[in-house]
Amino acid sequence: MEAHQHSPDSSSEECTVLEAPPGKNACPQHAGKVADLYCSACECALCEDCVSEHEEHPKVALSQALEQHRSSLQEKLGTVQNRLPQISDTLSFVKEILQQLTNQRASIEEDIQSSFEDLHKQLDVRKSVLLMELEVTYGLKQKVLQAQVDNLIRGEGDIMASCTQSEEALAGEACVASLQVEQELQERLGELTCLGLPCQPEENDQLDLVMETDGLRKSIHNLGTIVTTSAVASQSEAMGAGLEQCIVGHPASVTIVTRDKSGGACKSGNAILSAEVFTPDGSIVDGEIVDHKNGTYEFVYIVPKEGDFSLALRLYDQHIKGSPFKLTVIKHTDPFRGAKRRGKSPGQKKKGSKRASSALGTPRRKTQNPIEDDLIFRIGTKGRNKGEFTNLQGVAASSSGRILIADSNNQCVQIFSNEGEFKSRFGVRGRSPGQLQRPTGVAVHPSGDIIIADYDNKWVSIFSCEGKFKAKLGSGRLMGPKGVSVDQNGHVIVVDNKACTVFIFQLTGKLIAKFGSRGNGDKQFAGPHFAAVNKNNEIIVTDFHNHSVKVFTPEGELVLKFGSNGEGNGQFNAPTGVAVDINGNIIVADWGNSRIQVFDGSGSFLSYINTSADPLYGPQGLALTSDGHVVVADSGNHCFKVYRYLQ
């Protein structure tokens, strides 16, 4: 065939190709040969000419080797491809953290600018005050001295004029005509001799400026600190007996050690940790996280009932090593103490137990059941939808007939009518201004604004009644705001759970006062939770781990303290929510005992609000509705309840 003819000039290689066209299985060592075997030892293809060189090596058919290699490649491809969703999720998460970091930087930059502008304004005001004070002081002293000068000048002039006239009279000839003039001059000189001129300065010339700038300069030098840590959740770990087991009603603790990406121990504090003890149906316990400022933290908690629980420890919203941990809660091993505890708990229905119904609630009917529950209704189940909650905390009630719930783990606030009808919700999770990261406290300002304590963002956010963000306050000052309230002057009361301090702010964010520190003294707290304000503008604070309620003046002076650790009337096992009625009676949510107690204004026990037919489980925030009922966040049951309460 003509088409296959080649000229004599064609290369020998071309001739070889014609003799044995190379294909996909051509031997790489011997041109023109086809490889049909595979040496497993040398991992190469073999043709018939190669076999002698690999005579003692194991060989398989090339097709079989190719199939095995392809299968292995396909397996590795699948393994690597399976990593893509994880990498994609991680990439999105890291980008989100990067964006949050950028937002936080912008927020802090704004705070720095605002803080120093405020300082400049205060310096300018102080400068104006000093200049004004200088003018006033100078004016007063100058007026005295100038009046003395004017008086002396007049006296001097009068004396000199009289002396001149007298000298002229004496120089003339004495006669009857000059007698009267000389007598008048003599009287005038006598008056001038007795003239009471001030001969000593009536004021001094002292005007000094004392500017103690050394302390101020030092304060300015140390003003502000950029706080951070290199801690990551994947390397951080927890230890302690509280990881596995604890006793009902007794404090248990866990130590958390934060580490960086290389596993090195972090040496500074201020990491954002969260901890929860929860049952399979949801979260019930918050407890308190203590920052030791050396990279280690302690989580102290109390569980109110026995059973199997989980303990979740998160660093920057990510589980640390081993989290969540399985936790077993047992009753106390002392049978006498256990019986005593069961017999005293108002939250449990026990045959033969007689428990006072609320003296301020509906009177007990004479029926065979000695317990009458004051519950009107309950709203909520565990979930993330409208009317569902996950670890609800703070409660507020507005004068317009609204109930507001801080839905902590759902990062939102839900609003209901006094009758329990859902109205609205707002809140977006995040660490930027206007976003929420674990809202725990809520209050309503007389202006209608909604005030939210944002525990993990370490500030208090102000929203309009429609849920539109307006401002934040306390940034840079607060460590863990838990509860908020509003006093008679419209000031915002903030209970800082971590700092164990009560802060009082203007709505503009200006700090008015603060009081309290960590400890068990009268003016100290151990994990304070919520606050209320009575008609005397006194601040009532629940001191969680000190098992007491304390009442202070707005200046921080202790007025009253009541309560001790226990289960009897007037005793507490970690009090949380608090409210005051129009008569000054104080209503307290007794978290560890799962009950609500009522006290008069002097701290004397009055009664329980009866909750026995539908027991509370770890009650948190508490408020009085505009129609005179008590609303409480039943955090362990993921609902809020409204009880009868006749004032």
XYZ file of C-alpha atoms in Angstrom:
647
model
C 0.000 0.000 0.000
C 1.383 3.288 -1.104
C 0.439 5.026 1.982
C 2.873 2.898 3.995
C 5.934 3.432 1.832
C 8.905 5.402 3.209
C 11.895 6.832 1.456
C 15.362 5.316 1.928
C 16.216 8.403 3.994
C 13.837 7.375 6.779
C 15.662 6.736 10.046
C 16.114 3.301 11.534
C 14.001 4.426 14.475
C 11.113 4.991 12.129
C 11.623 1.520 10.740
C 11.566 0.059 14.260
C 8.382 1.879 14.979
C 6.890 0.303 11.904
C 8.021 -3.083 13.110
C 6.610 -2.750 16.615
C 4.518 0.408 17.197
C 4.912 1.685 20.770
C 1.769 1.440 22.863
C 0.740 2.177 26.438
C 2.522 -1.032 27.577
C 5.811 -0.491 25.684
C 8.870 -1.561 27.665
C 10.800 1.510 28.844
C 14.137 -0.394 28.560
C 13.802 -2.235 25.231
C 12.357 -0.326 22.306
C 9.832 -2.234 20.301
C 9.097 -4.686 23.064
C 5.817 -4.957 24.917
C 5.874 -5.262 28.718
C 3.501 -7.890 30.068
C 5.013 -8.621 33.506
C 5.652 -6.564 36.648
C 8.519 -7.002 39.101
C 7.149 -6.510 42.606
C 10.627 -6.147 44.107
C 11.863 -3.471 41.703
C 8.392 -2.008 41.079
C 8.842 -1.825 37.320
C 7.309 -3.252 34.140
C 9.149 -6.118 32.295
C 9.239 -7.328 28.713
C 10.574 -10.725 27.590
C 14.093 -9.295 27.316
C 13.957 -7.965 30.889
C 12.960 -11.234 32.499
C 16.490 -12.595 32.726
C 17.609 -9.589 34.760
C 14.801 -10.185 37.296
C 14.874 -13.958 37.264
C 14.838 -14.383 41.066
C 12.380 -11.547 41.760
C 8.662 -12.100 42.355
C 6.662 -11.226 39.257
C 2.976 -10.826 38.471
C 1.023 -10.099 35.333
C 1.303 -6.435 34.371
C -2.498 -6.135 34.102
C -2.861 -7.388 37.685
C -0.180 -4.976 38.952
C -1.787 -2.079 37.131
C -5.153 -2.945 38.655
C -3.648 -3.163 42.141
C -1.862 0.170 41.726
C -5.018 1.811 40.437
C -7.039 0.389 43.321
C -4.449 1.677 45.803
C -4.439 5.095 44.119
C -8.235 5.191 44.190
C -8.211 4.360 47.908
C -5.672 7.088 48.702
C -7.599 9.528 46.530
C -10.763 8.771 48.490
C -8.920 9.184 51.785
C -7.515 12.545 50.763
C -10.827 13.696 49.281
C -12.531 12.814 52.551
C -10.347 15.422 54.203
C -11.693 18.196 51.999
C -14.961 18.777 53.948
C -12.986 18.895 57.206
C -10.488 21.311 55.689
C -13.324 23.372 54.237
C -15.100 23.529 57.598
C -11.854 24.386 59.370
C -11.103 27.035 56.763
C -14.525 28.607 57.273
C -14.112 28.459 61.044
C -10.621 29.979 60.965
C -11.852 32.690 58.586
C -14.708 33.386 61.004
C -12.246 33.657 63.904
C -10.030 35.909 61.768
C -13.028 38.116 60.976
C -13.998 38.202 64.648
C -10.405 39.111 65.506
C -10.535 41.936 62.944
C -13.893 43.100 64.312
C -12.560 42.941 67.852
C -9.534 44.983 66.826
C -11.819 47.628 65.291
C -13.998 47.612 68.404
C -11.016 48.003 70.733
C -9.583 50.742 68.531
C -12.924 52.534 68.822
C -12.872 52.052 72.602
C -9.320 53.426 72.823
C -10.243 56.470 70.752
C -13.389 57.026 72.778
C -11.626 56.556 76.122
C -8.848 59.008 75.297
C -11.269 61.526 73.841
C -13.156 61.300 77.108
C -9.910 61.783 79.036
C -9.072 64.801 76.888
C -12.484 66.252 77.646
C -11.998 65.634 81.346
C -8.554 67.275 81.208
C -10.013 70.278 79.386
C -12.794 70.527 81.962
C -10.271 70.324 84.789
C -8.126 72.966 83.093
C -11.127 75.294 82.824
C -12.036 74.666 86.473
C -8.505 75.468 87.632
C -8.383 78.657 85.548
C -11.758 79.706 86.892
C -10.702 78.912 90.445
C -7.551 80.965 89.887
C -9.576 83.945 88.679
C -12.021 83.746 91.580
C -9.287 83.409 94.214
C -7.224 86.185 92.648
C -10.282 88.439 92.390
C -11.149 88.049 96.058
C -7.622 88.754 97.258
C -7.107 91.563 94.740
C -10.312 93.277 95.825
C -9.200 93.394 99.462
C -5.737 94.712 98.660
C -6.988 97.229 96.086
C -9.529 98.602 98.592
C -6.730 98.995 101.149
C -4.567 100.795 98.583
C -7.404 103.169 97.682
C -8.071 103.882 101.370
C -4.397 104.599 102.094
C -4.078 106.872 99.064
C -7.080 108.908 100.190
C -5.727 109.165 103.753
C -2.298 110.145 102.487
C -3.786 112.877 100.278
C -5.888 114.285 103.083
C -2.918 114.432 105.469
C -0.602 116.041 102.887
C -3.215 118.691 101.981
C -3.862 119.566 105.641
C -0.133 119.702 106.368
C 0.436 122.100 103.431
C -2.401 124.350 104.565
C -1.099 124.333 108.134
C 2.456 125.175 107.008
C 1.150 128.083 104.911
C -0.853 129.397 107.882
C 2.169 129.196 110.167
C 4.295 131.060 107.617
C 1.891 134.024 107.666
C 1.485 136.702 110.344
C -0.643 135.741 113.315
C -3.722 137.925 113.525
C -7.380 137.848 114.453
C -8.340 137.174 110.833
C -6.274 133.933 110.725
C -7.411 132.712 114.122
C -10.558 130.923 112.879
C -8.682 129.264 109.975
C -5.967 128.062 112.296
C -8.569 126.631 114.692
C -10.211 124.708 111.816
C -6.828 123.408 110.674
C -6.045 122.342 114.218
C -9.317 120.376 114.430
C -8.623 118.818 111.034
C -5.120 117.783 112.042
C -6.557 116.279 115.229
C -8.987 114.189 113.168
C -6.189 113.070 110.845
C -4.057 112.096 113.798
C -6.798 109.719 114.950
C -7.643 108.553 111.430
C -7.816 104.737 111.478
C -5.792 103.883 108.397
C -4.787 100.143 107.976
C -1.067 100.124 108.515
C -0.655 96.341 107.955
C -1.537 94.407 104.749
C -5.055 93.014 104.949
C -4.350 90.184 102.513
C -1.355 88.172 101.323
C 0.076 87.532 97.891
C 0.044 83.730 97.978
C -1.234 82.053 94.821
C 0.356 78.652 94.299
C -0.371 75.783 91.943
C 0.051 72.246 93.196
C 0.110 69.782 90.300
C 0.817 66.261 91.519
C 1.556 64.919 88.081
C 3.932 62.100 89.013
C 1.110 59.769 90.042
C -0.940 60.836 87.042
C 1.989 60.321 84.694
C 2.495 56.844 86.141
C -1.203 56.108 85.789
C -1.155 57.327 82.194
C 1.934 55.208 81.542
C 0.053 52.150 82.795
C -3.311 53.187 81.363
C -4.928 50.417 79.355
C -3.726 46.911 78.576
C -4.244 44.807 75.470
C -5.322 41.452 76.887
C -4.963 38.167 75.000
C -3.692 34.620 75.325
C -2.339 31.983 72.932
C -4.489 29.233 74.444
C -6.192 26.802 72.060
C -8.872 24.283 72.951
C -7.296 21.302 71.169
C -4.252 21.376 73.488
C -5.869 22.527 76.747
C -6.887 19.943 79.335
C -8.786 19.511 82.590
C -8.138 17.556 85.780
C -9.650 17.007 89.205
C -12.192 14.794 90.969
C -15.031 16.992 89.710
C -14.505 15.613 86.214
C -15.991 12.234 87.107
C -18.066 12.416 90.269
C -19.616 14.863 92.737
C -22.089 14.835 95.639
C -25.562 16.353 95.424
C -25.608 19.857 96.840
C -21.858 19.958 97.514
C -19.367 22.127 95.619
C -17.167 20.249 93.163
C -14.227 21.696 91.279
C -12.267 21.098 88.108
C -8.913 22.636 87.179
C -8.372 23.679 83.548
C -4.831 24.132 82.213
C -4.640 26.171 79.016
C -1.942 25.427 76.453
C -0.815 26.958 73.161
C -0.748 25.265 69.745
C 2.566 23.538 70.553
C 1.304 22.198 73.866
C 3.238 24.680 75.967
C 1.509 25.883 79.137
C 0.084 29.400 78.915
C 1.300 31.652 81.729
C -1.363 34.374 81.606
C -5.098 34.408 82.227
C -8.088 36.142 80.632
C -8.966 33.294 78.254
C -12.674 32.996 77.450
C -13.848 29.754 79.038
C -17.354 28.399 79.450
C -18.503 25.383 81.429
C -21.825 23.576 81.724
C -23.106 20.512 83.505
C -26.076 19.053 81.670
C -28.349 16.029 81.382
C -29.085 14.347 78.042
C -32.046 16.704 77.614
C -30.082 19.917 78.137
C -27.963 22.263 80.236
C -28.783 22.901 83.862
C -25.739 24.172 85.764
C -23.477 27.151 85.228
C -21.298 27.372 88.304
C -18.382 29.775 88.540
C -15.091 29.936 86.668
C -12.194 31.407 88.659
C -9.275 32.808 86.665
C -6.020 32.317 88.573
C -4.261 34.669 86.120
C -1.486 32.139 85.485
C -3.035 30.146 82.653
C -5.014 27.866 84.962
C -8.688 28.149 85.845
C -11.003 26.510 88.336
C -14.627 25.630 87.608
C -16.690 25.295 90.792
C -20.239 23.979 90.519
C -23.078 22.442 92.543
C -25.559 19.914 91.142
C -28.963 19.816 92.870
C -29.884 16.180 92.181
C -28.296 12.785 91.559
C -27.933 11.075 88.203
C -25.696 10.780 85.158
C -24.615 14.094 83.667
C -22.146 15.498 81.170
C -19.611 18.208 81.850
C -18.722 20.386 78.854
C -15.647 22.611 79.082
C -15.137 24.988 76.161
C -12.356 27.396 75.330
C -13.413 30.033 72.799
C -16.544 27.956 72.109
C -14.523 24.802 71.297
C -14.352 21.682 73.474
C -11.034 21.143 75.248
C -9.370 17.706 75.326
C -11.783 15.006 76.494
C -14.809 17.301 76.669
C -17.630 16.564 77.246
C -16.827 14.401 80.283
C -19.158 11.810 81.821
C -20.146 12.867 85.334
C -21.900 10.845 88.024
C -23.731 12.785 90.755
C -24.438 10.777 93.916
C -26.191 11.458 97.193
C -24.186 11.981 100.364
C -22.959 8.706 101.856
C -24.174 9.690 105.346
C -27.732 8.199 105.522
C -28.804 10.488 108.364
C -27.767 13.583 106.446
C -29.398 12.250 103.302
C -32.705 11.683 105.114
C -32.551 15.134 106.604
C -31.998 16.650 103.195
C -34.915 14.817 101.613
C -37.254 15.744 104.425
C -36.455 19.448 104.197
C -36.551 20.054 100.468
C -39.618 22.106 99.579
C -39.082 21.238 95.940
C -39.885 17.526 96.468
C -43.261 16.038 97.158
C -42.960 13.618 100.078
C -45.763 11.817 101.828
C -46.478 13.170 105.268
C -44.444 16.355 104.794
C -46.180 19.592 105.650
C -44.958 22.594 103.783
C -46.199 26.145 104.098
C -48.011 27.448 101.076
C -47.172 31.001 100.140
C -48.431 33.418 102.754
C -48.494 35.958 99.969
C -49.898 33.610 97.354
C -53.252 31.910 96.985
C -54.508 30.590 100.381
C -54.391 26.838 100.748
C -57.705 25.111 100.122
C -58.816 22.535 102.677
C -58.436 19.409 100.599
C -56.874 16.013 101.122
C -53.774 17.278 99.328
C -51.951 19.552 101.790
C -49.910 21.102 98.969
C -51.386 23.605 96.551
C -49.185 24.724 93.687
C -49.195 28.435 92.833
C -48.208 27.808 89.198
C -50.344 29.667 86.643
C -48.553 28.446 83.497
C -45.184 27.391 82.081
C -43.745 28.194 78.666
C -40.942 26.441 76.803
C -39.079 23.246 76.021
C -35.487 22.576 75.043
C -34.691 23.802 71.545
C -33.616 26.701 69.379
C -36.908 27.864 67.911
C -39.340 30.525 69.071
C -40.621 29.718 72.528
C -37.859 27.145 73.061
C -34.820 27.650 75.265
C -31.391 26.281 76.012
C -30.132 27.360 79.421
C -32.315 30.418 79.964
C -30.920 32.745 82.646
C -32.048 36.317 83.277
C -35.685 37.458 83.441
C -37.169 40.961 83.281
C -40.703 42.319 83.208
C -41.721 45.634 81.651
C -44.438 48.031 82.757
C -46.049 47.520 79.342
C -46.917 43.889 80.130
C -43.946 42.086 78.596
C -41.745 39.276 79.927
C -38.159 39.194 78.628
C -36.001 36.065 78.808
C -32.210 35.935 78.305
C -31.843 32.682 76.339
C -28.177 32.150 77.129
C -27.082 29.265 74.889
C -29.295 30.386 72.003
C -27.615 33.819 72.087
C -30.864 35.763 72.049
C -33.578 37.481 74.067
C -37.159 36.258 73.710
C -40.156 38.443 74.554
C -43.598 37.265 75.674
C -46.799 38.853 76.925
C -47.772 38.508 80.589
C -50.115 35.732 79.424
C -47.230 33.781 77.856
C -47.887 34.648 74.204
C -44.692 34.810 72.132
C -44.087 38.303 70.737
C -40.588 38.523 69.306
C -36.945 37.577 69.668
C -33.666 39.210 68.724
C -29.967 38.451 68.948
C -27.144 37.281 66.688
C -24.258 35.228 67.981
C -20.861 36.910 67.778
C -18.216 39.014 69.469
C -18.816 42.326 67.722
C -20.871 45.223 69.137
C -24.543 44.430 68.607
C -23.963 40.682 68.756
C -24.439 38.402 71.756
C -22.148 35.783 73.219
C -23.941 34.189 76.168
C -26.501 36.734 77.402
C -27.193 36.085 81.084
C -28.976 39.142 82.485
C -31.724 41.374 81.116
C -33.473 44.508 82.376
C -35.797 47.168 80.996
C -34.869 50.841 81.348
C -37.630 53.413 82.028
C -36.884 54.752 78.533
C -37.964 51.384 77.121
C -34.441 50.340 76.155
C -33.482 46.718 76.803
C -30.271 46.181 78.766
C -28.442 42.866 78.353
C -25.497 41.502 80.343
C -23.263 39.725 77.806
C -21.143 37.365 79.910
C -18.596 36.170 77.357
C -18.288 39.493 75.511
C -17.607 41.134 78.885
C -19.852 44.112 78.284
C -23.451 45.257 78.632
C -25.407 45.930 75.429
C -28.225 48.445 75.051
C -30.985 47.677 72.530
C -34.123 49.569 71.631
C -37.473 48.027 72.533
C -37.610 46.733 68.933
C -34.269 44.933 69.376
C -32.071 47.415 67.477
C -28.568 47.767 68.886
C -27.779 51.231 70.275
C -24.641 51.088 72.402
C -22.509 49.053 74.770
C -21.053 49.941 78.147
C -18.483 48.520 80.534
C -16.115 47.256 77.840
C -12.624 47.026 79.314
C -13.971 47.190 82.881
C -16.199 44.117 83.161
C -14.897 40.551 83.433
C -18.104 38.531 83.501
C -21.361 40.504 83.851
C -24.117 38.179 85.063
C -27.104 40.251 86.218
C -28.365 43.749 85.382
C -30.942 46.026 86.958
C -31.972 49.698 86.847
C -32.179 52.014 89.880
C -34.525 54.920 90.620
C -32.221 57.341 88.793
C -32.111 55.290 85.603
C -28.578 54.107 86.337
C -27.588 50.617 85.179
C -26.584 48.210 87.968
C -24.255 45.451 86.760
C -23.319 42.408 88.855
C -19.907 41.218 87.654
C -19.793 37.526 88.542
C -16.088 37.071 87.791
C -14.812 40.306 89.321
C -17.132 39.879 92.347
C -17.975 43.561 92.009
C -21.124 45.638 91.499
C -20.777 48.443 88.929
C -23.129 51.410 88.539
C -23.166 53.128 85.131
C -25.035 55.950 83.514
C -26.838 54.883 80.343
C -24.134 56.785 78.444
C -21.542 54.363 79.816
C -20.007 56.673 82.418
C -19.042 54.786 85.577
C -20.748 56.289 88.629
C -19.573 53.925 91.354
C -18.424 50.382 92.068
C -18.068 48.264 95.178
C -17.208 44.728 96.239
C -14.314 42.299 95.897
C -13.765 38.556 96.130
C -14.136 37.070 99.614
C -16.608 36.171 102.345
C -16.682 39.499 104.198
C -19.732 41.735 104.518
C -18.688 43.880 101.553
C -17.303 40.954 99.554
C -18.839 38.410 97.189
C -18.178 34.914 95.918
C -19.771 34.602 92.492
C -22.609 37.167 92.833
C -25.447 36.573 90.364
C -28.367 39.001 90.141
C -29.529 42.285 91.676
C -32.745 44.185 92.355
C -33.408 47.728 93.574
C -35.955 48.658 96.266
C -37.930 51.900 96.665
C -35.113 53.343 98.810
C -32.779 52.909 95.836
C -30.870 50.257 97.779
C -29.210 47.479 95.790
C -30.042 43.863 96.708
C -27.464 41.304 95.522
C -27.530 37.496 95.642
C -24.144 36.174 96.805
C -24.110 32.710 95.201
C -21.245 30.872 96.920
C -21.613 32.765 100.203
C -25.248 31.547 100.322
C -26.610 34.942 101.323
C -28.431 38.056 100.170
C -26.865 41.477 100.787
C -28.409 44.949 100.635
C -26.250 48.021 99.927
C -26.636 51.767 99.580
C -25.817 53.150 96.107
C -22.435 54.121 97.570
C -21.689 50.507 98.495
C -22.303 50.624 102.241
C -23.788 47.401 103.636
C -27.313 47.909 104.985
C -28.424 44.320 105.541
C -27.231 40.740 105.134
C -29.317 37.610 105.604
C -29.139 33.894 104.833
C -26.782 31.002 105.494
C -26.006 27.673 103.850
C -28.733 25.109 104.449
C -32.198 23.860 103.557
C -34.319 25.384 106.308
C -36.532 28.440 106.208
C -34.426 31.470 105.335
C -31.385 29.402 104.365
C -29.917 29.084 100.873
C -28.003 26.692 98.705
C -26.607 29.204 96.189
C -29.221 31.979 95.670
C -29.666 33.382 92.154
C -32.639 35.505 91.022
C -34.039 38.304 93.189
C -36.937 40.774 92.991
C -38.659 43.289 95.271
C -42.409 43.891 95.505
C -44.139 47.236 96.155
C -44.181 46.522 99.884
C -40.424 46.020 100.001
C -40.625 42.223 100.404
C -37.700 40.386 98.835
C -38.283 37.317 96.624
C -35.273 35.016 96.108
C -34.694 32.058 93.785
C -32.890 29.391 95.858
C -31.021 27.603 93.067
C -29.481 24.627 94.868
C -32.676 23.940 96.849
C -34.846 24.446 93.729
C -37.355 26.725 95.453
C -38.479 30.350 95.779
C -38.455 32.054 99.181
C -40.074 35.317 100.296
C -38.604 37.659 102.950
C -39.675 40.966 104.401
C -37.547 44.089 103.962
C -35.506 43.295 107.071
C -34.564 39.826 105.805
C -36.996 37.807 107.944
C -38.401 34.696 106.260
C -42.095 34.918 105.329
C -42.962 31.954 103.097
C -42.342 29.877 100.014
C -43.968 30.329 96.661
C -45.326 26.834 96.290
C -43.758 24.939 93.390
C -44.204 21.361 94.531
C -46.651 20.026 91.922
C -44.273 20.988 89.085
C -40.849 21.239 90.781
C -38.268 23.763 89.730
C -34.875 22.511 88.641
C -32.081 25.044 89.092
C -34.085 28.335 89.006
C -32.141 31.366 87.808
C -33.507 34.862 87.049
C -36.676 36.070 88.729
C -38.937 39.126 88.314
C -42.372 40.523 89.153
C -44.702 41.034 86.210
C -46.732 44.207 85.752
C -49.871 42.300 86.806
C -48.288 41.237 90.105
C -47.174 37.655 89.461
C -43.732 36.064 89.841
C -41.917 34.850 86.736
C -38.839 32.634 87.102
C -36.382 31.055 84.661
C -36.513 27.292 85.310
C -33.185 26.656 83.579
C -32.997 22.915 84.245
C -36.431 22.375 82.702
C -35.763 24.788 79.808
C -38.851 26.869 80.477
C -40.071 29.860 82.424
C -42.910 29.658 84.925
C -45.381 32.233 86.199
C -46.740 31.908 89.757
C -49.510 33.628 91.694
C -48.245 36.257 94.075
C -50.625 38.573 95.953
C -48.836 41.630 97.274
